[in-house]
Tab-separated table of C-alpha atoms in Angstrom:
chain	number	residue	atom	x	y	z
W	1	UNK	CA	9.032	23.138	-71.466
W	2	UNK	CA	6.220	21.879	-69.206
W	3	UNK	CA	5.065	23.756	-66.318
W	4	UNK	CA	6.438	22.382	-62.982
W	5	UNK	CA	5.448	22.010	-59.622
W	6	UNK	CA	7.233	24.269	-56.756
W	7	UNK	CA	5.023	24.562	-53.979
W	8	UNK	CA	5.733	26.767	-51.007
W	9	UNK	CA	6.734	25.346	-47.802
W	10	UNK	CA	9.437	22.992	-46.491
W	11	UNK	CA	11.933	20.919	-48.979
W	12	UNK	CA	14.246	18.796	-46.665
W	13	UNK	CA	17.682	18.432	-47.999
W	14	UNK	CA	17.668	14.463	-48.023
W	15	UNK	CA	20.224	12.335	-46.577
W	16	UNK	CA	21.100	8.996	-47.981
W	17	UNK	CA	20.897	5.849	-46.031
W	18	UNK	CA	23.648	3.188	-46.514
W	19	UNK	CA	23.947	-0.555	-45.737
W	20	UNK	CA	27.019	-1.124	-43.390
W	21	UNK	CA	28.812	-2.179	-46.847
W	22	UNK	CA	28.095	1.689	-47.848
W	23	UNK	CA	25.765	0.704	-50.546
W	24	UNK	CA	22.619	2.570	-50.875
W	25	UNK	CA	19.763	0.979	-48.563
W	26	UNK	CA	16.794	1.426	-50.525
W	27	UNK	CA	14.400	0.056	-48.021
W	28	UNK	CA	15.563	2.676	-45.432
W	29	UNK	CA	15.192	5.030	-48.197
W	30	UNK	CA	11.700	4.217	-48.859
W	31	UNK	CA	10.959	4.684	-45.155
W	32	UNK	CA	12.723	8.052	-45.350
W	33	UNK	CA	10.782	9.426	-47.904
W	34	UNK	CA	7.248	8.317	-46.501
W	35	UNK	CA	8.675	9.842	-42.921
W	36	UNK	CA	9.496	13.304	-44.789
W	37	UNK	CA	6.116	13.354	-46.446
W	38	UNK	CA	4.140	12.262	-43.329
W	39	UNK	CA	5.844	14.742	-41.044
W	40	UNK	CA	5.041	17.852	-43.491
W	41	UNK	CA	7.414	17.979	-46.307
W	42	UNK	CA	6.032	19.937	-49.465
W	43	UNK	CA	8.723	18.696	-51.700
W	44	UNK	CA	11.788	17.088	-51.482
W	45	UNK	CA	15.402	17.915	-52.294
W	46	UNK	CA	17.423	14.701	-53.411
W	47	UNK	CA	21.097	14.325	-54.238
W	48	UNK	CA	22.477	17.463	-52.419
W	49	UNK	CA	25.334	17.800	-50.335
W	50	UNK	CA	23.302	16.077	-47.363
W	51	UNK	CA	23.003	13.167	-49.550
W	52	UNK	CA	26.816	12.857	-50.042
W	53	UNK	CA	26.326	13.296	-53.748
W	54	UNK	CA	30.229	14.024	-53.962
W	55	UNK	CA	30.908	10.444	-52.885
W	56	UNK	CA	28.526	8.947	-55.639
W	57	UNK	CA	28.707	7.992	-59.096
W	58	UNK	CA	26.575	9.473	-61.760
W	59	UNK	CA	24.984	5.983	-62.214
W	60	UNK	CA	24.197	6.013	-58.442
W	61	UNK	CA	22.857	9.769	-58.177
W	62	UNK	CA	20.680	9.018	-61.382
W	63	UNK	CA	19.069	5.891	-59.823
W	64	UNK	CA	18.573	7.374	-56.313
W	65	UNK	CA	16.854	10.316	-57.794
W	66	UNK	CA	14.830	7.794	-59.847
W	67	UNK	CA	13.940	6.116	-56.629
W	68	UNK	CA	12.901	9.210	-54.762
W	69	UNK	CA	10.500	10.264	-57.821
W	70	UNK	CA	8.947	6.564	-58.039
W	71	UNK	CA	8.526	6.599	-54.259
W	72	UNK	CA	7.026	10.133	-53.825
W	73	UNK	CA	4.536	8.806	-56.271
W	74	UNK	CA	3.266	12.305	-57.095
W	75	UNK	CA	2.481	13.071	-53.612
W	76	UNK	CA	5.202	15.882	-53.506
W	77	UNK	CA	7.574	16.905	-56.405
W	78	UNK	CA	11.258	15.958	-56.248
W	79	UNK	CA	14.013	18.192	-57.279
W	80	UNK	CA	17.780	16.997	-57.547
W	81	UNK	CA	21.252	18.197	-57.860
W	82	UNK	CA	23.960	16.038	-58.505
W	83	UNK	CA	25.889	18.866	-60.145
W	84	UNK	CA	29.405	17.893	-59.114
W	85	UNK	CA	31.657	17.900	-62.393
W	86	UNK	CA	33.956	20.640	-63.452
W	87	UNK	CA	33.863	20.066	-67.485
W	88	UNK	CA	31.100	21.732	-68.816
W	89	UNK	CA	30.838	18.675	-71.271
W	90	UNK	CA	30.761	16.467	-68.099
W	91	UNK	CA	27.977	18.954	-66.261
W	92	UNK	CA	25.435	18.645	-69.312
W	93	UNK	CA	26.089	14.840	-69.293
W	94	UNK	CA	25.218	14.563	-65.688
W	95	UNK	CA	22.120	17.569	-65.878
W	96	UNK	CA	20.751	15.467	-68.962
W	97	UNK	CA	21.174	11.907	-66.931
W	98	UNK	CA	19.594	13.163	-63.916
W	99	UNK	CA	16.884	15.259	-65.340
W	100	UNK	CA	15.643	12.494	-67.275
W	101	UNK	CA	14.421	10.645	-63.983
W	102	UNK	CA	11.481	12.553	-64.023
W	103	UNK	CA	12.353	15.234	-61.464
W	104	UNK	CA	10.914	18.755	-61.371
W	105	UNK	CA	13.989	20.791	-61.922
W	106	UNK	CA	17.724	20.046	-61.708
W	107	UNK	CA	19.569	22.218	-59.294
W	108	UNK	CA	22.707	23.477	-60.424
W	109	UNK	CA	25.522	24.398	-57.918
W	110	UNK	CA	26.894	27.931	-57.978
W	111	UNK	CA	30.561	27.100	-57.290
W	112	UNK	CA	30.645	24.624	-59.906
W	113	UNK	CA	29.911	27.376	-62.688
W	114	UNK	CA	32.763	29.701	-61.709
W	115	UNK	CA	36.040	29.722	-59.634
W	116	UNK	CA	36.350	31.573	-56.605
W	117	UNK	CA	38.186	34.344	-58.194
W	118	UNK	CA	36.091	34.373	-61.431
W	119	UNK	CA	33.380	37.230	-62.078
W	120	UNK	CA	29.726	36.542	-62.347
W	121	UNK	CA	30.031	37.374	-65.961
W	122	UNK	CA	31.897	33.839	-66.305
W	123	UNK	CA	29.043	32.091	-64.368
W	124	UNK	CA	26.530	33.619	-66.644
W	125	UNK	CA	28.188	32.392	-69.992
W	126	UNK	CA	28.532	29.115	-68.398
W	127	UNK	CA	24.852	28.877	-67.268
W	128	UNK	CA	24.067	30.067	-71.088
W	129	UNK	CA	26.062	27.307	-72.233
W	130	UNK	CA	23.998	24.871	-70.317
W	131	UNK	CA	20.632	26.368	-70.894
W	132	UNK	CA	21.459	26.198	-74.860
W	133	UNK	CA	22.510	22.560	-74.661
W	134	UNK	CA	19.710	21.320	-72.490
W	135	UNK	CA	16.702	23.167	-73.668
W	136	UNK	CA	14.103	21.181	-71.880
W	137	UNK	CA	14.872	21.170	-68.262
W	138	UNK	CA	13.845	23.540	-65.653
W	139	UNK	CA	16.555	24.660	-62.996
W	140	UNK	CA	17.238	25.668	-59.556
W	141	UNK	CA	20.348	27.113	-57.970
W	142	UNK	CA	22.173	25.826	-54.462
W	143	UNK	CA	24.854	27.917	-52.843
W	144	UNK	CA	26.516	24.656	-51.824
W	145	UNK	CA	29.217	25.392	-48.911
W	146	UNK	CA	31.686	22.734	-50.833
W	147	UNK	CA	34.132	23.255	-52.194
W	148	UNK	CA	33.473	26.845	-51.572
W	149	UNK	CA	30.558	28.725	-51.143
W	150	UNK	CA	29.710	31.257	-54.100
W	151	UNK	CA	26.877	33.593	-52.846
W	152	UNK	CA	24.531	34.624	-55.527
W	153	UNK	CA	24.117	38.513	-56.008
W	154	UNK	CA	20.491	40.036	-55.969
W	155	UNK	CA	21.521	41.357	-59.582
W	156	UNK	CA	22.702	37.669	-60.741
W	157	UNK	CA	19.257	36.300	-59.134
W	158	UNK	CA	17.504	38.597	-61.228
W	159	UNK	CA	19.283	37.512	-64.383
W	160	UNK	CA	18.594	34.016	-63.698
W	161	UNK	CA	15.086	34.716	-63.094
W	162	UNK	CA	14.868	36.491	-66.367
W	163	UNK	CA	16.019	33.460	-68.127
W	164	UNK	CA	12.575	32.024	-67.583
W	165	UNK	CA	14.245	28.787	-66.673
W	166	UNK	CA	15.166	29.058	-62.713
W	167	UNK	CA	12.256	28.145	-60.217
W	168	UNK	CA	14.390	27.535	-56.802
W	169	UNK	CA	17.240	28.863	-54.934
W	170	UNK	CA	18.583	27.319	-51.887
W	171	UNK	CA	19.369	30.405	-50.000
W	172	UNK	CA	22.636	29.852	-47.610
W	173	UNK	CA	23.474	33.561	-47.161
W	174	UNK	CA	22.425	33.649	-43.695
W	175	UNK	CA	21.904	37.587	-43.440
W	176	UNK	CA	18.342	38.803	-43.398
W	177	UNK	CA	19.317	42.089	-45.021
W	178	UNK	CA	20.563	40.362	-47.957
W	179	UNK	CA	17.607	38.184	-48.151
W	180	UNK	CA	15.306	41.051	-48.265
W	181	UNK	CA	17.640	42.376	-51.297
W	182	UNK	CA	17.368	38.961	-53.034
W	183	UNK	CA	13.645	38.641	-52.577
W	184	UNK	CA	13.044	42.041	-53.946
W	185	UNK	CA	15.257	41.205	-56.898
W	186	UNK	CA	12.871	38.282	-57.816
W	187	UNK	CA	9.498	39.844	-57.316
W	188	UNK	CA	7.302	39.157	-59.989
W	189	UNK	CA	9.395	36.400	-61.210
W	190	UNK	CA	8.684	32.571	-61.351
W	191	UNK	CA	11.936	31.950	-59.261
W	192	UNK	CA	11.301	31.470	-55.360
W	193	UNK	CA	13.880	31.408	-52.613
W	194	UNK	CA	13.926	28.871	-49.798
W	195	UNK	CA	15.955	29.458	-46.949
W	196	UNK	CA	18.174	27.238	-45.727
W	197	UNK	CA	19.181	28.863	-42.561
W	198	UNK	CA	17.106	28.478	-39.319
W	199	UNK	CA	18.092	31.815	-37.307
W	200	UNK	CA	16.680	33.988	-40.137
W	201	UNK	CA	13.695	31.940	-40.950
W	202	UNK	CA	10.689	33.343	-39.259
W	203	UNK	CA	12.049	36.742	-40.410
W	204	UNK	CA	12.484	35.719	-44.025
W	205	UNK	CA	8.893	34.258	-44.304
W	206	UNK	CA	8.027	38.206	-43.220
W	207	UNK	CA	10.049	39.175	-46.083
W	208	UNK	CA	8.168	36.993	-48.509
W	209	UNK	CA	10.150	33.841	-48.895
W	210	UNK	CA	8.803	30.617	-50.005
W	211	UNK	CA	9.712	28.111	-47.478
W	212	UNK	CA	12.662	26.227	-45.994
W	213	UNK	CA	15.216	23.940	-47.413
W	214	UNK	CA	17.936	22.876	-44.829
W	215	UNK	CA	19.508	20.317	-42.689
W	216	UNK	CA	17.392	20.370	-39.737
W	217	UNK	CA	14.272	19.133	-41.517
W	218	UNK	CA	16.075	15.549	-40.702
W	219	UNK	CA	15.597	16.338	-37.075
W	220	UNK	CA	12.044	17.796	-36.426
W	221	UNK	CA	10.399	18.553	-39.732
W	222	UNK	CA	6.845	18.614	-38.080
W	223	UNK	CA	8.098	21.824	-36.142
W	224	UNK	CA	9.296	23.608	-39.405
W	225	UNK	CA	6.037	22.710	-41.229
W	226	UNK	CA	3.948	24.277	-38.028
W	227	UNK	CA	6.082	27.378	-38.379
W	228	UNK	CA	5.730	27.666	-42.117
W	229	UNK	CA	1.818	26.914	-41.829
W	230	UNK	CA	1.061	29.191	-38.883
W	231	UNK	CA	3.321	32.015	-38.349
W	232	UNK	CA	0.931	34.391	-39.587
W	233	UNK	CA	-2.261	33.434	-37.494
W	234	UNK	CA	-0.067	32.814	-34.315
W	235	UNK	CA	2.877	35.368	-34.208
W	236	UNK	CA	3.567	34.772	-30.567
W	237	UNK	CA	3.912	31.154	-30.594
W	238	UNK	CA	5.740	31.475	-33.897
W	239	UNK	CA	8.319	33.395	-32.291
W	240	UNK	CA	8.565	31.131	-29.355
W	241	UNK	CA	9.104	28.310	-31.702
W	242	UNK	CA	11.791	29.933	-33.758
W	243	UNK	CA	13.835	30.474	-30.633
W	244	UNK	CA	13.795	26.782	-29.992
W	245	UNK	CA	14.542	25.915	-33.707
W	246	UNK	CA	17.503	28.203	-33.740
W	247	UNK	CA	19.125	26.983	-30.581
W	248	UNK	CA	18.212	23.516	-31.561
W	249	UNK	CA	20.068	24.167	-34.847
W	250	UNK	CA	23.425	24.425	-33.331
W	251	UNK	CA	23.615	20.785	-33.512
W	252	UNK	CA	24.184	20.908	-37.042
W	253	UNK	CA	27.760	21.847	-36.481
W	254	UNK	CA	28.419	18.325	-34.722
W	255	UNK	CA	29.397	15.546	-37.021
W	256	UNK	CA	26.464	15.949	-39.541
W	257	UNK	CA	25.203	13.847	-41.421
W	258	UNK	CA	25.924	11.253	-39.216
W	259	UNK	CA	23.756	12.873	-36.228
W	260	UNK	CA	20.684	13.035	-38.439
W	261	UNK	CA	21.060	9.310	-39.490
W	262	UNK	CA	21.315	8.882	-35.643
W	263	UNK	CA	18.346	10.607	-35.190
W	264	UNK	CA	16.499	8.679	-38.070
W	265	UNK	CA	17.557	5.586	-36.523
W	266	UNK	CA	15.801	6.799	-33.287
W	267	UNK	CA	12.866	7.318	-35.429
W	268	UNK	CA	12.741	3.744	-36.710
W	269	UNK	CA	13.676	4.757	-40.074
W	270	UNK	CA	17.299	3.001	-40.222
W	271	UNK	CA	19.449	0.486	-38.480
W	272	UNK	CA	22.643	2.105	-39.783
W	273	UNK	CA	24.249	5.544	-39.655
W	274	UNK	CA	27.012	4.530	-42.152
W	275	UNK	CA	28.096	7.062	-44.178
W	276	UNK	CA	30.640	7.648	-47.541
W	277	UNK	CA	31.709	11.265	-46.231
W	278	UNK	CA	32.998	10.367	-42.656
W	279	UNK	CA	33.335	7.282	-40.512
W	280	UNK	CA	30.520	6.699	-38.195
W	281	UNK	CA	33.158	6.127	-35.414
W	282	UNK	CA	33.572	9.839	-34.927
W	283	UNK	CA	29.895	10.332	-33.746
W	284	UNK	CA	30.976	9.890	-29.979
W	285	UNK	CA	28.570	8.846	-27.128
W	286	UNK	CA	28.497	12.456	-26.269
W	287	UNK	CA	27.193	13.370	-29.756
W	288	UNK	CA	24.614	10.574	-29.465
W	289	UNK	CA	23.445	11.597	-26.049
W	290	UNK	CA	22.794	15.040	-27.553
W	291	UNK	CA	20.791	13.809	-30.306
W	292	UNK	CA	18.841	11.595	-27.930
W	293	UNK	CA	17.798	14.611	-25.859
W	294	UNK	CA	17.002	16.742	-28.700
W	295	UNK	CA	14.751	13.895	-30.303
W	296	UNK	CA	13.188	13.763	-26.721
W	297	UNK	CA	12.733	17.550	-26.157
W	298	UNK	CA	11.458	17.788	-29.861
W	299	UNK	CA	8.586	15.494	-29.030
W	300	UNK	CA	7.769	17.300	-26.232
W	301	UNK	CA	7.566	20.639	-28.110
W	302	UNK	CA	5.717	19.051	-30.865
W	303	UNK	CA	2.624	18.311	-28.360
W	304	UNK	CA	2.233	22.014	-28.235
W	305	UNK	CA	2.343	22.996	-31.781
W	306	UNK	CA	1.664	20.062	-34.067
């Protein structure tokens, strides 16, 4: 297995931009990839929940992953999930298909590996089955909230690290104490943790986490890039920025990913906020006003930090 690129820093959870007929708008996706990179992305996490992967065929997931790899053109590494099937044979098929697109690592979803009432031993058996049948692929793990959130215990995390095949965890526990336990569990291994939660982000950097991989990179990635690169040298400014980012992240709870697509529309990336996960009509004028105001204020904040 070849060594892979897994840099510390910011890994945006990519949204998928659609045409009005709900086909993938590859022209807008090209702009989006460049926007991420120009605004401070260190890697790209494609084909995740933000990408509406549960509403894509395997063919679409693979084609989009291949497109992201091609457009990134080696400037930053690309990882991808698309792990939505339930049957082990189907999971292996989708892993092989998406891994063949040239991504650095395929990101498994923890809740696809065990039901809510099943023990970690079952999950471990299913991971071992996959590793055996897909011997040449590097992996990550993603605590995706749908259909249910299955958190990875520190002991399981260490087990994953000790397989030598896992390099990335998208951490969604949102708990600084648990983050500390997790980070300690993977010390000395190749497995890196990337926090998806904004409120605990600065503290997680102090604990040694590798970076950020979350929704808000679709709103003001520049600010997350500044925090990652400067929190040690300018701790007081980092605290101030952390406070702003936490309050701003409340917008995650309002009609995502439509509001993120609207923000990208304001950025000139896309003409449409069409989605498959929900009808754009639910993004009210009040929701749009909130996004416009956040976009405006983020621009003001950027002048002080970027």
